[in-house]
mmCIF file of C-alpha atoms in Angstrom:
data_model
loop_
_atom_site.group_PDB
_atom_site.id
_atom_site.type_symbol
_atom_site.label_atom_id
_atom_site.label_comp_id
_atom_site.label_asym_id
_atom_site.label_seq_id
_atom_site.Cartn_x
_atom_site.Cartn_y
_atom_site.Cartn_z
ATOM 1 C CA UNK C 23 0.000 0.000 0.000
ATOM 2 C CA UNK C 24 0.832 3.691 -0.486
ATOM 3 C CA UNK C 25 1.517 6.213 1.712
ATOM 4 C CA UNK C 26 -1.521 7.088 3.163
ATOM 5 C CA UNK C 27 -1.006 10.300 5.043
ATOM 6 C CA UNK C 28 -3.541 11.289 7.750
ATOM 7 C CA UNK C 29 -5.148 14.625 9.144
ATOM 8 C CA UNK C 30 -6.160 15.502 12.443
ATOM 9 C CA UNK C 31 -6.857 11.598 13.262
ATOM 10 C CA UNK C 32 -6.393 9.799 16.522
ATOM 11 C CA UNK C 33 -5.646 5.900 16.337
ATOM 12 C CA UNK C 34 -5.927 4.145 19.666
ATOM 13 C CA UNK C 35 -4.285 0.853 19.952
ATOM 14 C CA UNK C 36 -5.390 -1.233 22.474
ATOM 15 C CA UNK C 37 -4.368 -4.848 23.799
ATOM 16 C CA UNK C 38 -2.513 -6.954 25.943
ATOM 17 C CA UNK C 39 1.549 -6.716 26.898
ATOM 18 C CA UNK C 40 2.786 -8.394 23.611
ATOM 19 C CA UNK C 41 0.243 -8.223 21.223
ATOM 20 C CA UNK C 42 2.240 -6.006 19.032
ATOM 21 C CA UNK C 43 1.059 -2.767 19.337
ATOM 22 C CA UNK C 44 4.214 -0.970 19.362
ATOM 23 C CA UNK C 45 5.265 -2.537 16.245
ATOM 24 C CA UNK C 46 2.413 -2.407 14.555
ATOM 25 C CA UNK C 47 2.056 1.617 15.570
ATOM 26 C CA UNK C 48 5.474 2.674 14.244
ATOM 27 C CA UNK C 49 4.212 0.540 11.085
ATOM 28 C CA UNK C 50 1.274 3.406 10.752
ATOM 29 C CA UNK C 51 2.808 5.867 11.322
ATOM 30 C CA UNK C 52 5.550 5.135 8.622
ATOM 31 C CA UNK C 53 2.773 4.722 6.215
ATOM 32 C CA UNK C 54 0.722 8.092 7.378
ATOM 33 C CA UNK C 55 3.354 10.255 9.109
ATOM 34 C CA UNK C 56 1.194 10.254 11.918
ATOM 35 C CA UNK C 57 3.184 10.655 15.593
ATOM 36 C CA UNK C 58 3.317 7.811 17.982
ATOM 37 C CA UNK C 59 2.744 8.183 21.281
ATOM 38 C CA UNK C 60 3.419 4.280 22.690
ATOM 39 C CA UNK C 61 2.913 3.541 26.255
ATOM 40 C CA UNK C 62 6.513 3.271 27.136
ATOM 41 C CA UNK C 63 6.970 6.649 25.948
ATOM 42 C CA UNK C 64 4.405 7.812 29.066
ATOM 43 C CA UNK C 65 5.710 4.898 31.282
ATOM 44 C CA UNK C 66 9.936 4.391 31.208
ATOM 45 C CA UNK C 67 10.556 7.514 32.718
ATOM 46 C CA UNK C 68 8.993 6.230 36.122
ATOM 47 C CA UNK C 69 9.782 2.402 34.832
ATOM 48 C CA UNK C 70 14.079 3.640 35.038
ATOM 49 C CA UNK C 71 12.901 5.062 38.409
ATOM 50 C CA UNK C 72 11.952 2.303 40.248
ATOM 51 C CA UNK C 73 14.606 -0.381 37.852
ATOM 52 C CA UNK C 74 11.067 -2.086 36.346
ATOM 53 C CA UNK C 75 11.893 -5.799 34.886
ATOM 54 C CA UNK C 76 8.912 -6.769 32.986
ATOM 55 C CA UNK C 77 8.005 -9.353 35.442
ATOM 56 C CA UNK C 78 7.922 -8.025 39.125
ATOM 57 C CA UNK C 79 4.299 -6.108 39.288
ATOM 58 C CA UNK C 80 4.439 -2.599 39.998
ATOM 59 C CA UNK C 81 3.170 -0.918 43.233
ATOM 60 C CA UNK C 82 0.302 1.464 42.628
ATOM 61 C CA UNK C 83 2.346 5.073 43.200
ATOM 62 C CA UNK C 84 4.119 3.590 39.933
ATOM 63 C CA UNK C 85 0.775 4.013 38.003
ATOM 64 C CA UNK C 86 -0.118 7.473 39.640
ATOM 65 C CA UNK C 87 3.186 8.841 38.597
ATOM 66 C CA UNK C 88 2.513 7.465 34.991
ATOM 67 C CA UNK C 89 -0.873 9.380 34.612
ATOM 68 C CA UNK C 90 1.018 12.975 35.806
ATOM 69 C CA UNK C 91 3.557 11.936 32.611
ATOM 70 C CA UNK C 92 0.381 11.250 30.071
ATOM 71 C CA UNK C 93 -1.575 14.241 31.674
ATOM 72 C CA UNK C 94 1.466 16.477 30.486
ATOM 73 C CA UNK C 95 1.644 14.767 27.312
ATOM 74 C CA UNK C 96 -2.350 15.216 26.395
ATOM 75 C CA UNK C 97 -1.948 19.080 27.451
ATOM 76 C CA UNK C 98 0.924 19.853 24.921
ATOM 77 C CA UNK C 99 -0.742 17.639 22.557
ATOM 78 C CA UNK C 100 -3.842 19.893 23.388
ATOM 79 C CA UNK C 101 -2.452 23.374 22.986
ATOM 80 C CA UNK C 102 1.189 23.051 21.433
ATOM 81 C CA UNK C 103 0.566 20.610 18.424
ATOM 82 C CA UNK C 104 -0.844 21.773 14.963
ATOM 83 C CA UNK C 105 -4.563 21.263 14.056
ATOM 84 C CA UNK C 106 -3.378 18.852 10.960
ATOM 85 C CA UNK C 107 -1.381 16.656 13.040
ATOM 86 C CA UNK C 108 -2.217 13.137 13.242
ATOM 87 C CA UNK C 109 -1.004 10.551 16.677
ATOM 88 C CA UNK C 110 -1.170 6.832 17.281
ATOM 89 C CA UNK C 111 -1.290 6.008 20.897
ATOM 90 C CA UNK C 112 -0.543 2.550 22.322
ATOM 91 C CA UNK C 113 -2.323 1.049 25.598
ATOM 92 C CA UNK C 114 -3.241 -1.624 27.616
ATOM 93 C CA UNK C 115 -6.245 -1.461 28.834
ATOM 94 C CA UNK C 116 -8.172 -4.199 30.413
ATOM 95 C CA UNK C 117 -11.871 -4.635 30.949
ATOM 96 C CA UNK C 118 -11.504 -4.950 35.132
ATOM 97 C CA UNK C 119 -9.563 -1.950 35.897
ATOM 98 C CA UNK C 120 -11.989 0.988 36.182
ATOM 99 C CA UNK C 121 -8.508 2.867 35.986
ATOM 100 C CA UNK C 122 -8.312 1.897 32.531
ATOM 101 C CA UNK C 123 -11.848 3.104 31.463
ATOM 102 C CA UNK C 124 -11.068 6.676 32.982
ATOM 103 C CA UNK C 125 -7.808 6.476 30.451
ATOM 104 C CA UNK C 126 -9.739 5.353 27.405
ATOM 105 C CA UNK C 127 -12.331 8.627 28.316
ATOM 106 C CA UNK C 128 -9.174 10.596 28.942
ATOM 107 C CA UNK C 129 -8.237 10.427 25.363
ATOM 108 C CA UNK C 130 -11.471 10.258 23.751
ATOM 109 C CA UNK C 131 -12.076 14.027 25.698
ATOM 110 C CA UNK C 132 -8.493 15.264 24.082
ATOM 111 C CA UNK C 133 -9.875 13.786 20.469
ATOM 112 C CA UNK C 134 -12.936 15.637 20.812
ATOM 113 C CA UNK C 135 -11.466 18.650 22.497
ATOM 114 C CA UNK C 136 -9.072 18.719 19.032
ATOM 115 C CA UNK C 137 -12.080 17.583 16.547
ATOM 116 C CA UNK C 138 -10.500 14.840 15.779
ATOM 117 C CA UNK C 139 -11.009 11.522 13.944
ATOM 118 C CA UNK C 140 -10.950 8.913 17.280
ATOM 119 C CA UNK C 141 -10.378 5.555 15.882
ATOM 120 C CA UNK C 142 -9.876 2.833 18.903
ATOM 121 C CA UNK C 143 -8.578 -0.095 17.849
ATOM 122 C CA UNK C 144 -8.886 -3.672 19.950
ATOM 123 C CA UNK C 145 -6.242 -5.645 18.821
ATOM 124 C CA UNK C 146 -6.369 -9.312 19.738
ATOM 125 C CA UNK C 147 -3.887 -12.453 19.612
ATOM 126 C CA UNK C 148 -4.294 -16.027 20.826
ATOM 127 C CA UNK C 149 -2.706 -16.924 23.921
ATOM 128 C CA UNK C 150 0.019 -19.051 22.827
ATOM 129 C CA UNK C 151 1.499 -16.732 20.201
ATOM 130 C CA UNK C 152 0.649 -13.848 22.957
ATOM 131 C CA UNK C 153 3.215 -15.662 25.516
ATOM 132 C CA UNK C 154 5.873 -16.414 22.566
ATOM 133 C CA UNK C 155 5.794 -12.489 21.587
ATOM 134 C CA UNK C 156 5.903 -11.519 24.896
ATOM 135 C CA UNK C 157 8.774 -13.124 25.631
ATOM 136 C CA UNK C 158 10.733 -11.659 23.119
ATOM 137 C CA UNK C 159 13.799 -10.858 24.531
ATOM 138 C CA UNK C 160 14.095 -7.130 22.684
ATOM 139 C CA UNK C 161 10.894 -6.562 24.581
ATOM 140 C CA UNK C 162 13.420 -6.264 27.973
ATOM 141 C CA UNK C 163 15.575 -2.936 26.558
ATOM 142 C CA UNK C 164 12.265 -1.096 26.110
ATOM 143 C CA UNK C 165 11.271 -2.317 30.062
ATOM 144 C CA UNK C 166 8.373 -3.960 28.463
ATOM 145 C CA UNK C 167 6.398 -6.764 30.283
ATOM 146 C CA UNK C 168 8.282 -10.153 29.671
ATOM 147 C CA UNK C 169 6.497 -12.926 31.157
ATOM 148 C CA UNK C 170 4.845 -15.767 29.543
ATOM 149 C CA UNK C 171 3.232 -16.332 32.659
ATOM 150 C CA UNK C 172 1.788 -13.254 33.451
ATOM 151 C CA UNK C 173 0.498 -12.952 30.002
ATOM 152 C CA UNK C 174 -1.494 -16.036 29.961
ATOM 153 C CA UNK C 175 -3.042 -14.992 33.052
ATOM 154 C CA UNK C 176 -4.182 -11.676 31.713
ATOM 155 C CA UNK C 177 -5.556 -13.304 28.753
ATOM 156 C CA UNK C 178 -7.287 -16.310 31.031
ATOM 157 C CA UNK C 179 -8.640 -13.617 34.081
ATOM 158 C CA UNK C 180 -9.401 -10.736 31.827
ATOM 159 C CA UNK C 181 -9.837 -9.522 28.483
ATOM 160 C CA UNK C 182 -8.908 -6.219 26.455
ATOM 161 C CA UNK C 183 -11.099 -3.282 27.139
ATOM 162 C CA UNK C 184 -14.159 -2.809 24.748
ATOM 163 C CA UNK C 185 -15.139 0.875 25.231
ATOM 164 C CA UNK C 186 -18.464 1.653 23.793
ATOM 165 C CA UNK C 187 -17.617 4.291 20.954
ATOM 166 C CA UNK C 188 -19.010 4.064 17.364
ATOM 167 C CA UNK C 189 -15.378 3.914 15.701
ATOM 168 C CA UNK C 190 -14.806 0.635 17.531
ATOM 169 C CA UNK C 191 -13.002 -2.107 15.689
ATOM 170 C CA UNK C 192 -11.443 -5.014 16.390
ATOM 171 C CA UNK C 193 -8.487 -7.292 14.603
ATOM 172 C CA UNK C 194 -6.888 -10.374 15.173
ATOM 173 C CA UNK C 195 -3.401 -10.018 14.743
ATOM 174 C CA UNK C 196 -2.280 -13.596 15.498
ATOM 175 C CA UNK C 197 -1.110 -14.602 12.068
ATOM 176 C CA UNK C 198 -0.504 -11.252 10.496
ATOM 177 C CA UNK C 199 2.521 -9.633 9.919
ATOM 178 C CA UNK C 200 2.592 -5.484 11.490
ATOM 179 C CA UNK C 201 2.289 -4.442 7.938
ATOM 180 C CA UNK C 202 -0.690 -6.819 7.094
ATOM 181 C CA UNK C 203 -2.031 -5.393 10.869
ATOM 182 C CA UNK C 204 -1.282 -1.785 9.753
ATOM 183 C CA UNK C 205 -3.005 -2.447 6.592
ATOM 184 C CA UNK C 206 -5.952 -3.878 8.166
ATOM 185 C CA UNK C 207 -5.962 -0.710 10.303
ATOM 186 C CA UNK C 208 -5.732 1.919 8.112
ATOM 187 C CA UNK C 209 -8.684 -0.346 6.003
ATOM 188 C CA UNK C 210 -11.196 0.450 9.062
ATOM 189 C CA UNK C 211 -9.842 4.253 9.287
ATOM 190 C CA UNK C 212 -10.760 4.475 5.730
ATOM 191 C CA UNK C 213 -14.052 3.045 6.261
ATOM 192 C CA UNK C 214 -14.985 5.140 8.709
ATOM 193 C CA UNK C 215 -13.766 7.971 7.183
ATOM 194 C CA UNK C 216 -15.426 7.104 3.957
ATOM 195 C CA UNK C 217 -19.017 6.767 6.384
ATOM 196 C CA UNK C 218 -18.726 10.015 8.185
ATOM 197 C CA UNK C 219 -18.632 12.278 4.412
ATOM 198 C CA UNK C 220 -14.912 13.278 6.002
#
């Protein structure tokens, strides 16, 4: 596929520790020249902190810290970046933290408060290639989660967040490459785009 630049569009990734968001977001935003904001951008400052290893689990003052860091982030993408711009954010979020609804609204409020395009995107992947991509061991120099263990119980206790917004979509990325998953992306932003007359 082309190039297929973007305006004033916000994609939201969302899925569990090693589904492949990261990779699949700097994928987009090669294609669209849209700005990604992944998780670990937000998170590793407070991650370094407190020497994170992707398998211990964080106390909750960790997670506080990490919402001043995206709160700053939303404001300067709020008044400093240009109308036109275009950002691909990365998250998990999970169905049974309420914490994680309030950051799904969060960024839905900045979309709206920018008029943008808000395209959340679920992106799911069966459990046994979810535990052999988290395990990756380039996941560990980005303080990423690392644990087969802990991923399988995620994917067992839980499931990824479906917020109710009519942009919705959902992909399974199990056997797809991050450019067949950025394809199949940018294929629902389309679609959407293509149904709103924008």
């Amino acid at each position: 596929m082309s190039t297929n630049s973007l305006r004033n569009t916000f994609i939201l990734l969302i899925g569990f520790a090693g589904t492949g968001k990261y990779t699949i977001g700097r994928e987009l935003c090669r294609r669209t020249g849209a700005r990604l904001i992944d998780n670990h951008l937000i998170n590793n400052p407070i991650f370094k902190v407190v020497n994170a290893d992707g398998v211990t689990r964080l106390p909750a003052p960790v997670w506080e810290k990490v919402k001043d860091i995206r709160r700053t982030v939303y404001e300067a993408i709020r008044e400093l970046s240009s109308p036109e711009s275009s950002f691909v954010f990365t998250m998990e979020l999970r169905h049974s933290n309420p914490g994680d609804h309030l950051a799904f609204l969060d960024l839905q409020e900045l979309a709206a408060a920018r008029q943008s395009l808000f395209v959340p995107v679920r992106l799911l992947c069966e459990v046994d290639e979810l535990c052999r991509r988290v395990a990756d061991p380039a996941r560990s120099e980005m303080l990423k989660e690392i644990s087969p263990g802990n991923a399988r119980r995620k994917f067992e206790e839980d499931s990824v967040l479906n917020p109710e917004h009519p942009n919705v979509r959902t992909i399974n990325v199990s056997r797809k490459s991050p450019g067949e998953s950025s394809e199949a992306v940018l294929n629902e932003v389309n679609l959407i785009r293509i149904a709103s007359g924008s």
